[in-house]
PDB file of C-alpha atoms in Angstrom:
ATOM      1  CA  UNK A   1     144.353-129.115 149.338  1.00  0.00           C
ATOM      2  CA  UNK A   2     146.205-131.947 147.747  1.00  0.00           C
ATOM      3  CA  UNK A   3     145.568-134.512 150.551  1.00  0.00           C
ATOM      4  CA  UNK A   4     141.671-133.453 150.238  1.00  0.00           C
ATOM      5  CA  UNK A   5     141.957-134.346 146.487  1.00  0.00           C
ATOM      6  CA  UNK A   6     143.315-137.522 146.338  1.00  0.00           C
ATOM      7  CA  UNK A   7     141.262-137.935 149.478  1.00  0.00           C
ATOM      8  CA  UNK A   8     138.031-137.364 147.544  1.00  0.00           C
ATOM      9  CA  UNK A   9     139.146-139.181 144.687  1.00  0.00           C
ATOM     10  CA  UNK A  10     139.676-142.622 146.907  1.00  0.00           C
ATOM     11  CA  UNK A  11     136.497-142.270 147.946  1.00  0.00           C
ATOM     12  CA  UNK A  12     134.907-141.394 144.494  1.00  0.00           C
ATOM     13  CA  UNK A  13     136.687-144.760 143.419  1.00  0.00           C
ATOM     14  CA  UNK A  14     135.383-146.880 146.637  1.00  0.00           C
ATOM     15  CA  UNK A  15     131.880-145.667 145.808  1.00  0.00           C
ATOM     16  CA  UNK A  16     131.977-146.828 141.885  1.00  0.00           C
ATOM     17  CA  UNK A  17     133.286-150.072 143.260  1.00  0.00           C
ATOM     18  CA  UNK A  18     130.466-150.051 145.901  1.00  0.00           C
ATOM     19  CA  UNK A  19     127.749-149.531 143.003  1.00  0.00           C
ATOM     20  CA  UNK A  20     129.131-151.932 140.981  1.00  0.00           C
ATOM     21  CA  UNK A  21     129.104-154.512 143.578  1.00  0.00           C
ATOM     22  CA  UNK A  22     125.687-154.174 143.977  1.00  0.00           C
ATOM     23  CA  UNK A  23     124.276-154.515 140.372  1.00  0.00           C
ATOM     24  CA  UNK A  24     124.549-157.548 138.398  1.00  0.00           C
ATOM     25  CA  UNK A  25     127.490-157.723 135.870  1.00  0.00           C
ATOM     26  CA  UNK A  26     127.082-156.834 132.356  1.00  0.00           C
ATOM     27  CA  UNK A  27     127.457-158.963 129.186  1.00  0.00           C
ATOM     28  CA  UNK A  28     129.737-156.479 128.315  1.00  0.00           C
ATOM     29  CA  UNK A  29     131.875-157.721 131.604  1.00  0.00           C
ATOM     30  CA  UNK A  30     130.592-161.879 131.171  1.00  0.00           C
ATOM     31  CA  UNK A  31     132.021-161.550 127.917  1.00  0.00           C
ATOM     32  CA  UNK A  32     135.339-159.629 128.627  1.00  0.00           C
ATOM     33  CA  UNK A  33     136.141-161.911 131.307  1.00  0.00           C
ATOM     34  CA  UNK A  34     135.252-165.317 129.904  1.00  0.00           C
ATOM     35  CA  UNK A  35     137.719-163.899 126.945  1.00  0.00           C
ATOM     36  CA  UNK A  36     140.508-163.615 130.164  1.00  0.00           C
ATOM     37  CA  UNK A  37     139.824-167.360 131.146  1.00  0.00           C
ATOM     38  CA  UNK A  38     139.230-169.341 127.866  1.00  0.00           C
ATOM     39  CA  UNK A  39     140.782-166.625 125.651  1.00  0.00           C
ATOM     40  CA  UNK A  40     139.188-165.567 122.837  1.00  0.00           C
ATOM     41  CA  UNK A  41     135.572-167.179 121.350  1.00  0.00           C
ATOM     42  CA  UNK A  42     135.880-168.911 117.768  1.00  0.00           C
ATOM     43  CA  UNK A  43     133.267-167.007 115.117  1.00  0.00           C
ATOM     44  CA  UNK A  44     132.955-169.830 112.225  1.00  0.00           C
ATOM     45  CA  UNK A  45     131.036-169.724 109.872  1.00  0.00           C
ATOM     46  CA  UNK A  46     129.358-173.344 108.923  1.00  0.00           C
ATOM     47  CA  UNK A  47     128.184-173.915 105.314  1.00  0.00           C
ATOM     48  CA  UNK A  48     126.644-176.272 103.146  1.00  0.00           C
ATOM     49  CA  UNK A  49     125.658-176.150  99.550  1.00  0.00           C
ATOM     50  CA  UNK A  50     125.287-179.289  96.906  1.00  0.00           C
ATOM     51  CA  UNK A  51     126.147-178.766  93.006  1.00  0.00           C
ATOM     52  CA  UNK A  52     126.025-181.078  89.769  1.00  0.00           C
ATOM     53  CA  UNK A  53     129.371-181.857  88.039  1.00  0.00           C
ATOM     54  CA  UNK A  54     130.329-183.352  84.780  1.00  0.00           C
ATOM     55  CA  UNK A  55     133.832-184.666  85.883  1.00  0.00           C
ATOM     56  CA  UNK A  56     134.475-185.353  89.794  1.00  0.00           C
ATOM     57  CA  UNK A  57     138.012-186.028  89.101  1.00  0.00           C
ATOM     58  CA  UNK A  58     138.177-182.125  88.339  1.00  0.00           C
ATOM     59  CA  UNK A  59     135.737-181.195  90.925  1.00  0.00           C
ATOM     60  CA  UNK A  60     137.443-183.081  93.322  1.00  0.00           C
ATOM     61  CA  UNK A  61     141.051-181.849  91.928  1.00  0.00           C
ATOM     62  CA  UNK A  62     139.515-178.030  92.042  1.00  0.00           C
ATOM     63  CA  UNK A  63     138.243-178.223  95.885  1.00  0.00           C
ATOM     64  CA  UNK A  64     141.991-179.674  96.885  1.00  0.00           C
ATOM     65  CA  UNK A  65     143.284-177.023  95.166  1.00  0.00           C
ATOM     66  CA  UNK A  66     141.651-174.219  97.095  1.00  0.00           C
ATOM     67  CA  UNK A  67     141.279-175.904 100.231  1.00  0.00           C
ATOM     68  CA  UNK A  68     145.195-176.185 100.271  1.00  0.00           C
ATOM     69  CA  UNK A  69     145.423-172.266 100.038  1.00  0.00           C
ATOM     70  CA  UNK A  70     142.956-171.410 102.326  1.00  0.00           C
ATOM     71  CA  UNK A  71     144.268-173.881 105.168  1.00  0.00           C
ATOM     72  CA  UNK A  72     147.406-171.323 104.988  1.00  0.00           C
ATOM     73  CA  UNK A  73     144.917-168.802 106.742  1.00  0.00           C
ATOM     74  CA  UNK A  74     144.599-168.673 110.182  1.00  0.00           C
ATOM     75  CA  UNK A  75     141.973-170.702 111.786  1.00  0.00           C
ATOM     76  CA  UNK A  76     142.125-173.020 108.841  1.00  0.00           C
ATOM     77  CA  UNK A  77     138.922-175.042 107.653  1.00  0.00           C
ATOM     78  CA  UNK A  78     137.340-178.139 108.838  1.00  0.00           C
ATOM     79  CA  UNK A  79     134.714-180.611 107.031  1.00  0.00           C
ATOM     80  CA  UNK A  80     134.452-182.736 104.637  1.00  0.00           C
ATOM     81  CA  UNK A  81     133.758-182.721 100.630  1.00  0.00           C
ATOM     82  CA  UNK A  82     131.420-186.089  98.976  1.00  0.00           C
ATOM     83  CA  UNK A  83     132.068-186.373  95.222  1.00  0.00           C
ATOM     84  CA  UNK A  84     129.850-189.039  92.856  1.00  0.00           C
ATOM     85  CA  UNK A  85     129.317-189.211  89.772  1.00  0.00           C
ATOM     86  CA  UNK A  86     127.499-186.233  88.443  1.00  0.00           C
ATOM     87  CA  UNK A  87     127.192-184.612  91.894  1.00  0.00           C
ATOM     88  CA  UNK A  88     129.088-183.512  95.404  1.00  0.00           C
ATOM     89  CA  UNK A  89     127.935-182.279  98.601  1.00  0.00           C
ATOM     90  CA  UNK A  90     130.510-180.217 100.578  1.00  0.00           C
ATOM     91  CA  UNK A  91     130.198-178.953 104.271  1.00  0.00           C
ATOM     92  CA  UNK A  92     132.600-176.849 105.545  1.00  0.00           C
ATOM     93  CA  UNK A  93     133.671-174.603 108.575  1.00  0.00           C
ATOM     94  CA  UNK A  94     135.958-171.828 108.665  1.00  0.00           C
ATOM     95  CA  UNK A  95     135.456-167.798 109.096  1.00  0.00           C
ATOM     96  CA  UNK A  96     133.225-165.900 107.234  1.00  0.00           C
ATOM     97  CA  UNK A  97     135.362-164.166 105.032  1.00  0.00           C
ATOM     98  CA  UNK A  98     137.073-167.332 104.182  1.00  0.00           C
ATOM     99  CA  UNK A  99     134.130-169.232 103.396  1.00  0.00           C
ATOM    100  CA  UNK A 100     132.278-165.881 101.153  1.00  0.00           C
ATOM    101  CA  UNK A 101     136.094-166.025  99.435  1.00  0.00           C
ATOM    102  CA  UNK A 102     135.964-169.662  98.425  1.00  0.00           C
ATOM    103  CA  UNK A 103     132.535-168.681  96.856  1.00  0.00           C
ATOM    104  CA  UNK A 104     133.645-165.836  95.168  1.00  0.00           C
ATOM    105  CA  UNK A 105     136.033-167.932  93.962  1.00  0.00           C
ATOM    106  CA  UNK A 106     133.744-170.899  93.254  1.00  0.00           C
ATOM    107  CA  UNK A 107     131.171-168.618  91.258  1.00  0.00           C
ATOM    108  CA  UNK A 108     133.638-167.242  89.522  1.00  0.00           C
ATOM    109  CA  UNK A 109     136.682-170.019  88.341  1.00  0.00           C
ATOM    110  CA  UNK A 110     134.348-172.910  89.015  1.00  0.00           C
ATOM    111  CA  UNK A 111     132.237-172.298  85.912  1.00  0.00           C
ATOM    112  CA  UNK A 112     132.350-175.617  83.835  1.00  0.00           C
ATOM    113  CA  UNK A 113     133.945-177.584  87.090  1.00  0.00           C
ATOM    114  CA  UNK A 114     130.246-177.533  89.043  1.00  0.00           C
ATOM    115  CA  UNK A 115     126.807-176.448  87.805  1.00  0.00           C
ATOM    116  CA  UNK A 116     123.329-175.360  89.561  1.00  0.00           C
ATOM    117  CA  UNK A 117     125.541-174.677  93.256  1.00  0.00           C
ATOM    118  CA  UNK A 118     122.976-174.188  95.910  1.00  0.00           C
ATOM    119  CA  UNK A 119     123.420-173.401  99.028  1.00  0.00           C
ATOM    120  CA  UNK A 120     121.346-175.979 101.537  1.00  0.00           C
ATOM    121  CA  UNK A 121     122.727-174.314 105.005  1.00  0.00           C
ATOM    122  CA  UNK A 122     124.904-171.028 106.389  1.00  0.00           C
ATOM    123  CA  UNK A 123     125.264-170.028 109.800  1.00  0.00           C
ATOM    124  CA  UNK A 124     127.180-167.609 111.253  1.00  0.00           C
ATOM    125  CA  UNK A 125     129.221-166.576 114.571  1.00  0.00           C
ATOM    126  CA  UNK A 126     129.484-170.245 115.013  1.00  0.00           C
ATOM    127  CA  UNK A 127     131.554-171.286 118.546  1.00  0.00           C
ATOM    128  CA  UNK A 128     132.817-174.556 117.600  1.00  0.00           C
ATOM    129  CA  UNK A 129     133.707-177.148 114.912  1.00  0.00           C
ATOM    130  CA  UNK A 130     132.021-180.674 114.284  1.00  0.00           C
ATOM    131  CA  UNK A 131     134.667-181.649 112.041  1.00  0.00           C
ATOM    132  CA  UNK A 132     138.452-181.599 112.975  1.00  0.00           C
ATOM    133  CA  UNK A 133     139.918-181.480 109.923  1.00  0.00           C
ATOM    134  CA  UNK A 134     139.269-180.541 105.863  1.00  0.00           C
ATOM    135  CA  UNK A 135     138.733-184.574 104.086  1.00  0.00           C
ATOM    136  CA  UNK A 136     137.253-185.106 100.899  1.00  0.00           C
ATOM    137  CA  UNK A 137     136.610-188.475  99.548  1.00  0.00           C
ATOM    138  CA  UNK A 138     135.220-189.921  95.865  1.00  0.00           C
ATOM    139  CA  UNK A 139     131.558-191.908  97.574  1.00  0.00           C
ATOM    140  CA  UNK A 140     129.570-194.332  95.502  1.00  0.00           C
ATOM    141  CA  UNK A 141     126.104-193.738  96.792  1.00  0.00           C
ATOM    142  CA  UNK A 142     123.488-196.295  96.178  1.00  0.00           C
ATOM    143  CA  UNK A 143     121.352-195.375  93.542  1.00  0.00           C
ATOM    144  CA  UNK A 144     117.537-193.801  94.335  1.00  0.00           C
ATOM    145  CA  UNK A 145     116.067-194.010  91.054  1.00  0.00           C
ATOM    146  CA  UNK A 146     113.881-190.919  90.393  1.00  0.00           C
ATOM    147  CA  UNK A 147     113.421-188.334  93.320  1.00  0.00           C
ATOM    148  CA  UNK A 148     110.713-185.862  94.126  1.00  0.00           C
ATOM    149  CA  UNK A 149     111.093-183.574  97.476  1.00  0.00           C
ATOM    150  CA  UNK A 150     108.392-181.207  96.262  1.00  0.00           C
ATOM    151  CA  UNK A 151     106.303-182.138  99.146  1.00  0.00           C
ATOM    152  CA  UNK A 152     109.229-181.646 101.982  1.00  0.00           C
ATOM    153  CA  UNK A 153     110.286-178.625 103.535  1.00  0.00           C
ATOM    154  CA  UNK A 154     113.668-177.281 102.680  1.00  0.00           C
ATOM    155  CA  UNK A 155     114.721-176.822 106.213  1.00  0.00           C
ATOM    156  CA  UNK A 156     114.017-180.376 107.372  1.00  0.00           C
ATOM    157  CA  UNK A 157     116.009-181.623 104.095  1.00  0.00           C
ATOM    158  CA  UNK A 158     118.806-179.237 104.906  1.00  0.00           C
ATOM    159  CA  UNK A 159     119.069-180.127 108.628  1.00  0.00           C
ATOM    160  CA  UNK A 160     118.659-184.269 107.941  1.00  0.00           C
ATOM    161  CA  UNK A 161     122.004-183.401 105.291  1.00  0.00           C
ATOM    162  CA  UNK A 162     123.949-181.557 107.612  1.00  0.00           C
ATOM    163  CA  UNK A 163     123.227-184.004 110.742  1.00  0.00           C
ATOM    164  CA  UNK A 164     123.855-186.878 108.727  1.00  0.00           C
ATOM    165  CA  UNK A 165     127.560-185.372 107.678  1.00  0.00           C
ATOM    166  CA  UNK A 166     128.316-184.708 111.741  1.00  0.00           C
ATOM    167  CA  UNK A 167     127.444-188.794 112.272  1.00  0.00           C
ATOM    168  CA  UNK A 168     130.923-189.494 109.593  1.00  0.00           C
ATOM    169  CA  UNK A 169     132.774-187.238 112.494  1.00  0.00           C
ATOM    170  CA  UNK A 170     131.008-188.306 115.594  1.00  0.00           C
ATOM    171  CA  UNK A 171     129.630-191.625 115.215  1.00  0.00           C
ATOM    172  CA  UNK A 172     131.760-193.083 112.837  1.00  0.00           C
ATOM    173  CA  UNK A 173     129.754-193.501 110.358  1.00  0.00           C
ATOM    174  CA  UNK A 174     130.616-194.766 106.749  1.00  0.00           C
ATOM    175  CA  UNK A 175     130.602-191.776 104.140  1.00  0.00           C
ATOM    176  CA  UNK A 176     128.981-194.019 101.666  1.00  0.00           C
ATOM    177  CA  UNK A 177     126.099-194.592 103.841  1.00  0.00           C
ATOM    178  CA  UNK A 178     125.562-190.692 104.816  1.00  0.00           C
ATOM    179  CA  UNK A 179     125.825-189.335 101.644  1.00  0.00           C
ATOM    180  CA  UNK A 180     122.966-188.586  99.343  1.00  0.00           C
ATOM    181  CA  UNK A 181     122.282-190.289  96.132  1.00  0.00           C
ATOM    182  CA  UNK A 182     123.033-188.614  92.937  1.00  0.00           C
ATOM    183  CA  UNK A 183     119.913-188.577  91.847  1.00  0.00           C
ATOM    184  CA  UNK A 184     118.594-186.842  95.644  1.00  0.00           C
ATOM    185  CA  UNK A 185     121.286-184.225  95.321  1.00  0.00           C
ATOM    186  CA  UNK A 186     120.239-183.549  91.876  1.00  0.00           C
ATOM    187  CA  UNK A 187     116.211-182.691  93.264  1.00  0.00           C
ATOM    188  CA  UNK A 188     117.856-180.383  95.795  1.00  0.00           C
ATOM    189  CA  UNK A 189     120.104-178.407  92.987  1.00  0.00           C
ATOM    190  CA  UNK A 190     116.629-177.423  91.407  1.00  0.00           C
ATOM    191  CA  UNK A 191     115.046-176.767  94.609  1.00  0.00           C
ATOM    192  CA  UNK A 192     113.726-172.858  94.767  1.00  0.00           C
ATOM    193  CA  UNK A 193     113.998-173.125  98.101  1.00  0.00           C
ATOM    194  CA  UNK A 194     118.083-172.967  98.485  1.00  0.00           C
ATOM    195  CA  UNK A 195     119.446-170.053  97.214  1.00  0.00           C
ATOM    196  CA  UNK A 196     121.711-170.259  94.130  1.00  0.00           C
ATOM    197  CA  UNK A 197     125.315-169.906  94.375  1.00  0.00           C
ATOM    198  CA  UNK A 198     125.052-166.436  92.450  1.00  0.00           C
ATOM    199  CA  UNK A 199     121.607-165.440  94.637  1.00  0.00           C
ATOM    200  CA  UNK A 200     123.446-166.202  98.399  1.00  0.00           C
ATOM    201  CA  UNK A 201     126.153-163.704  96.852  1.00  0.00           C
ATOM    202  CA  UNK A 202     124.329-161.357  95.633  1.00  0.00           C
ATOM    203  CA  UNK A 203     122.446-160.877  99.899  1.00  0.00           C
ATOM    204  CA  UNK A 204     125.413-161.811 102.034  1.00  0.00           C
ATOM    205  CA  UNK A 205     128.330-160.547 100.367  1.00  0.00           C
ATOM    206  CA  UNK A 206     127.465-157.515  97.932  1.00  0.00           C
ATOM    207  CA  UNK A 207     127.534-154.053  99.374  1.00  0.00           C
ATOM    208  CA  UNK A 208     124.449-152.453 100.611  1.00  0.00           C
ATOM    209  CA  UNK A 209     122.384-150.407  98.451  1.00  0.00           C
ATOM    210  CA  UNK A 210     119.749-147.946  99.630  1.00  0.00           C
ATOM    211  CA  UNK A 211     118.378-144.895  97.749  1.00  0.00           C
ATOM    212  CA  UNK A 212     115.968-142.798 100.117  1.00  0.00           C
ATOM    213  CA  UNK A 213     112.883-141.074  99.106  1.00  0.00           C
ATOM    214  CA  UNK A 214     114.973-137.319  99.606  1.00  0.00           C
ATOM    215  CA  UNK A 215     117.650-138.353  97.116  1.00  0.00           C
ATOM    216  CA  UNK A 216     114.907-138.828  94.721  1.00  0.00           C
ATOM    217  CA  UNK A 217     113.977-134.931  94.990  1.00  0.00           C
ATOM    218  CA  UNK A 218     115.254-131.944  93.613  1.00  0.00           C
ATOM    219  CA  UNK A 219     115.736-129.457  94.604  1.00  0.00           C
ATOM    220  CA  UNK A 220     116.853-130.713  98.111  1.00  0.00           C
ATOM    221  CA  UNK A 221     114.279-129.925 100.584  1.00  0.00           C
ATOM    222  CA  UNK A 222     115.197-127.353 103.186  1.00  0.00           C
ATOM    223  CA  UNK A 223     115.811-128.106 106.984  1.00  0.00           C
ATOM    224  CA  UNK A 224     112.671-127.875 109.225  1.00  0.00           C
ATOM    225  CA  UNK A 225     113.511-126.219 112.505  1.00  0.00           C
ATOM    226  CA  UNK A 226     110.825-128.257 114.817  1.00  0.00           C
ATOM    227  CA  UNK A 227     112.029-125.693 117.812  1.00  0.00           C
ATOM    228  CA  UNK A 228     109.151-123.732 119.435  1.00  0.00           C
ATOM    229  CA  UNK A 229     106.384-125.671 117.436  1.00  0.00           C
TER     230      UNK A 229
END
């Protein structure tokens, strides 16, 4: 009787492997196994947002600062920080709770450092890094005079930033040349189309809140038994 069971559970264990064989693998197993190989996937977390300062010495001073302690963290952060007068541009890649902490952070102890924060671009569950290390530089962009971007679309504006800050890491480019004017970062600080610093905080990192219609009653509505209708 024992031979017979280990006997039927060989061939209980052929036949799985026989099915399997036969159907495609899942992304449950493409995943798994690519983790085996090239161990396990980065999830970054790429963001860019553009704010007005009074004083870029103290901007500047703030971002070193936190960068500093957050570089302690595992993973660490990549990018790169622009700082002019009365403005700064700052990309930067790292995990998401690192980079929703540096905004707390920002929002919070950054008050009278940088005004009007928006942010341009976040994306999530990114793979890889365009930058390979955290820089940040004092830029003196040429002067635009007066800008107006009410007639372009906030995506294209957002995109044209961030591509233009992956040319200082991949094609050499000058910061000075791929930076924004003052006055250009200043339209895009007052464009509704970014979200505010306190806005992006108030979707992506405050708890969910949802009241449903049956809280809303009282008393509280008995079951329905649906069996037999």
């Amino acid at each position: 009787a024992i031979w017979s069971s280990r006997r039927c559970g060989r061939n209980m264990a052929s036949s799985e492997d026989e099915v399997k064989a036969l159907r495609p693998p899942s992304l449950l197993e493409v995943l798994d196994n690519r983790e085996k190989t090239d161990g396990p996937r980065l999830s970054l977390t790429h963001l860019l947002y553009v704010a007005k300062t009074q004083d870029k010495d103290a901007a500047l001073e703030f971002h070193r600062e936190v960068m500093a302690d957050l570089q302690k963290v595992e993973g660490g952060v990549t990018g790169i920080l622009l700082v002019q007068d009365g403005a700064l541009v700052h990309y930067m890649e790292a995990s998401n709770f690192q980079t929703n902490a540096f905004l707390r952070h920002l929002n919070t102890q950054g008050k009278g450092v940088v005004s009007d924060a928006r942010v341009m671009l976040s994306s999530e569950d990114c793979d890889r890094r365009n930058f390979s290390k955290w820089t940040s530089l004092h830029v003196n962009a040429a002067s635009e005079g007066d800008v107006s971007i009410s007639g372009e679309d906030p995506t294209d504006l957002a995109f044209d930033l961030f591509t233009n800050l992956c040319k200082i890491q991949s094609a050499g480019e000058k910061p000075v040349t791929m930076c924004p004017s003052a006055q250009r970062v200043e339209a895009y600080t007052t464009c509704e189309g970014f979200f505010l610093l306190e806005e992006y905080l108030d979707m992506f990192d405050a708890p969910v809140t949802l009241v449903l219609g049956s809280e809303k009653v009282w008393p509280l509505q008995p079951t329905v038994s649906y069996a037999g209708l």
